[in-house]
Coordinates of C-alpha atoms in Angstrom, one line a residue:
E1 CA 174.3 -16.2 75.6
E2 CA 177.5 -17.6 77.1
N3 CA 175.3 -20.1 79.1
I4 CA 173.9 -21.7 75.9
S5 CA 175.6 -25.0 75.3
P6 CA 175.5 -26.5 71.7
V7 CA 176.4 -29.8 73.3
N8 CA 173.2 -29.8 75.4
I9 CA 171.1 -29.0 72.4
I10 CA 172.6 -31.7 70.2
W11 CA 172.3 -34.3 73.1
N12 CA 168.6 -33.3 73.7
L13 CA 167.8 -33.7 70.0
E14 CA 169.7 -36.9 69.3
K15 CA 170.0 -39.0 72.5
I16 CA 166.4 -40.1 72.9
S17 CA 165.4 -43.4 74.3
S18 CA 162.7 -45.7 72.9
S19 CA 160.2 -44.3 75.4
G20 CA 160.8 -40.8 74.0
V21 CA 162.7 -39.5 77.0
V22 CA 166.2 -38.0 76.6
M23 CA 169.0 -40.2 78.0
S24 CA 171.1 -39.4 81.0
N25 CA 174.5 -37.9 80.2
S26 CA 175.9 -38.8 83.5
S27 CA 178.8 -41.2 83.0
R28 CA 178.9 -42.2 86.7
H29 CA 175.3 -42.5 87.9
L30 CA 172.0 -43.3 86.5
M31 CA 169.7 -40.3 86.9
P32 CA 167.3 -40.6 88.4
P33 CA 168.7 -43.4 90.5
T34 CA 167.3 -46.9 90.1
N35 CA 165.1 -46.8 93.3
V36 CA 163.4 -43.6 92.1
L37 CA 162.9 -44.9 88.6
S38 CA 161.3 -48.0 90.0
A39 CA 159.0 -46.0 92.2
M40 CA 157.9 -43.9 89.2
K41 CA 157.3 -47.0 87.2
I42 CA 155.2 -48.5 90.0
L43 CA 152.9 -45.4 90.3
S44 CA 152.7 -45.1 86.5
A45 CA 151.7 -48.8 86.1
M46 CA 148.8 -48.3 88.6
S47 CA 147.2 -45.7 86.3
S48 CA 146.6 -48.3 83.5
N49 CA 146.2 -51.5 85.5
N50 CA 142.8 -51.9 87.2
N51 CA 144.0 -55.2 88.8
Y52 CA 147.1 -53.8 90.5
K53 CA 147.3 -55.3 94.0
K54 CA 148.9 -53.0 96.6
P55 CA 150.9 -55.0 99.2
Y56 CA 149.6 -52.8 102.1
D57 CA 147.4 -49.8 102.8
N58 CA 150.0 -47.1 102.7
Y59 CA 151.9 -48.5 99.8
V60 CA 151.1 -45.7 97.4
K61 CA 152.1 -43.1 99.9
D62 CA 155.4 -44.8 100.7
V63 CA 156.3 -45.2 97.0
F64 CA 155.4 -41.6 96.3
Q65 CA 157.5 -40.3 99.2
T66 CA 160.6 -42.0 97.5
I67 CA 160.0 -39.7 94.5
E68 CA 159.1 -36.7 96.5
R69 CA 162.2 -36.9 98.7
Y70 CA 164.5 -37.3 95.8
Y71 CA 163.2 -34.4 93.8
T72 CA 163.0 -32.0 96.7
D73 CA 166.5 -33.0 97.9
Q74 CA 168.0 -32.5 94.4
F75 CA 166.1 -29.4 93.0
D76 CA 164.3 -27.5 95.8
C77 CA 166.2 -24.9 97.8
S78 CA 163.2 -22.8 98.7
S79 CA 163.6 -23.7 102.3
N80 CA 167.4 -23.2 102.4
E81 CA 168.8 -20.0 101.0
N82 CA 172.3 -21.3 101.2
S83 CA 171.6 -24.4 99.1
E84 CA 173.5 -24.8 95.8
N85 CA 170.5 -26.7 94.3
Q86 CA 168.9 -25.2 91.2
P87 CA 165.4 -25.9 89.9
L88 CA 164.9 -28.1 87.0
L89 CA 164.4 -25.2 84.6
T90 CA 167.6 -23.6 86.0
Y91 CA 168.3 -20.0 86.9
D92 CA 169.9 -19.4 83.5
L93 CA 166.5 -19.9 81.8
Y94 CA 164.4 -18.0 84.3
E95 CA 164.4 -14.7 82.4
L96 CA 163.9 -16.3 79.0
L97 CA 160.9 -18.3 80.2
L98 CA 159.4 -15.2 81.8
A99 CA 159.9 -13.3 78.5
I100 CA 158.0 -16.1 76.7
L101 CA 155.1 -15.9 79.1
D102 CA 155.0 -12.1 78.6
T103 CA 154.2 -12.6 74.9
I104 CA 150.9 -14.1 75.8
D105 CA 148.2 -11.6 74.9
S106 CA 145.3 -12.1 77.4
N107 CA 142.9 -10.5 74.9
V108 CA 143.7 -13.2 72.3
V109 CA 143.8 -16.3 74.5
D110 CA 140.7 -18.4 74.0
N111 CA 139.0 -18.6 77.4
S112 CA 136.8 -21.5 76.3
K113 CA 136.8 -24.4 78.7
H114 CA 137.3 -26.8 75.8
N115 CA 140.5 -25.1 74.6
K116 CA 143.3 -25.1 77.2
R117 CA 146.2 -25.1 74.8
L118 CA 148.8 -22.4 74.9
P119 CA 148.9 -20.1 71.8
E120 CA 151.0 -21.8 69.1
H121 CA 153.8 -19.3 69.2
V122 CA 154.2 -19.7 73.0
H123 CA 154.1 -23.5 72.7
T124 CA 156.8 -23.4 70.1
A125 CA 159.0 -21.0 72.1
F126 CA 158.7 -23.2 75.2
T127 CA 159.6 -26.3 73.2
L128 CA 162.7 -24.7 71.7
S129 CA 163.8 -23.2 75.0
L130 CA 163.7 -26.6 76.8
L131 CA 166.3 -27.8 74.3
L132 CA 168.7 -25.5 76.2
L133 CA 168.4 -27.5 79.4
P134 CA 171.2 -29.7 80.6
P135 CA 170.1 -33.2 79.5
N136 CA 169.7 -34.5 83.0
N137 CA 167.4 -31.7 83.9
R138 CA 165.3 -32.3 80.8
R139 CA 165.2 -36.0 81.6
H140 CA 164.1 -35.4 85.2
L141 CA 161.5 -32.9 84.1
H142 CA 160.0 -35.1 81.4
L143 CA 159.8 -38.1 83.7
L144 CA 158.1 -36.1 86.4
L145 CA 155.5 -34.5 84.1
R146 CA 154.8 -37.8 82.4
L147 CA 154.1 -39.3 85.8
I148 CA 151.9 -36.4 87.1
T149 CA 149.8 -36.6 83.9
K150 CA 149.1 -40.3 84.4
M151 CA 148.3 -39.8 88.1
I152 CA 145.8 -37.0 87.6
S153 CA 144.1 -39.0 84.8
Q154 CA 143.2 -41.7 87.3
P155 CA 143.0 -39.9 90.6
E156 CA 141.0 -42.5 92.5
K157 CA 144.1 -44.7 92.5
Y158 CA 146.1 -42.1 94.4
E159 CA 143.5 -40.7 96.8
I160 CA 145.7 -41.5 99.8
L161 CA 148.0 -38.6 98.6
I162 CA 145.3 -36.0 98.9
D163 CA 145.5 -34.0 102.1
S164 CA 142.6 -34.8 104.4
D165 CA 141.8 -31.1 105.0
E166 CA 141.6 -30.5 101.3
N167 CA 139.5 -33.5 100.8
S168 CA 137.0 -32.5 103.6
K169 CA 136.7 -29.0 102.2
E170 CA 135.8 -30.3 98.8
R171 CA 133.3 -32.7 100.2
T172 CA 131.3 -29.9 101.7
S173 CA 130.3 -28.8 98.2
S174 CA 130.2 -32.3 96.6
S175 CA 127.3 -34.4 95.7
V176 CA 125.7 -36.8 98.3
S177 CA 125.4 -40.5 97.9
K178 CA 122.3 -42.6 98.6
N179 CA 123.3 -43.4 102.2
G180 CA 123.8 -39.7 102.9
S181 CA 127.6 -39.6 102.8
S182 CA 129.3 -37.0 100.6
I183 CA 131.3 -38.2 97.6
L184 CA 133.8 -36.7 95.2
T185 CA 133.5 -36.8 91.5
K186 CA 136.5 -38.0 89.4
T187 CA 137.0 -34.4 88.3
Q188 CA 137.1 -33.1 91.8
K189 CA 139.6 -35.8 92.8
S190 CA 141.7 -34.9 89.8
L191 CA 141.8 -31.2 90.7
L192 CA 142.7 -32.0 94.3
L193 CA 145.5 -34.3 93.3
K194 CA 146.8 -31.8 90.8
S195 CA 146.8 -29.1 93.4
K196 CA 148.7 -31.4 95.8
L197 CA 151.4 -32.3 93.2
I198 CA 151.9 -28.8 92.0
K199 CA 152.4 -27.6 95.6
I200 CA 155.0 -30.3 96.2
F201 CA 156.9 -30.1 92.9
W202 CA 156.6 -26.5 91.6
P203 CA 159.6 -25.3 93.8
C204 CA 161.6 -28.0 92.1
V205 CA 160.7 -26.9 88.6
F206 CA 160.6 -23.1 88.4
R207 CA 162.0 -20.5 90.8
T208 CA 163.9 -17.2 90.8
Q209 CA 167.3 -17.2 92.4
I210 CA 167.5 -15.8 95.9
S211 CA 169.6 -12.6 96.1
H212 CA 172.1 -12.5 98.9
G213 CA 173.0 -8.9 98.4

């Protein structure tokens, strides 16, 4: 309880930009920094602009790596036990978020493919718990999830990010084009890209604290 900050809650409720994202509460630095925000805007613009011209072949990968390096440097300590970094959802909220997940009754959850929403009480609990985040964490998380959502909605524009081995595995069970070469459907590309992005960013989002005892 001592880790709950009324200041964070008020800021997260009131200091919202015109784009719907909470404002940074850093008085010294823009967070994320300008180069990372620019990279996120570039990738986001690609999802809605069919006429976007990439300057060179590996442009998408280079822009994405700017975002990846920043988030992993700032929030991922999974490869370094002595790192002082914390995940975006913070160690303080880890037990609370697990408790919320434990309230999901597997017998009640609708397993229909057309209904992928969380139960209402779980959705509400997550929404309220995220108000407890430090504003900069909430801002980073919102910007990242918004970008990921846009990318997986138009996966063909980010195919270069999909691992070649994952791509080839999926092609073995994919449909075949008229010239005999295997192709991937948009759904398959979306799933591959989603898997890739989760693998990269999940350690930056949610992780238990490593015990040094």
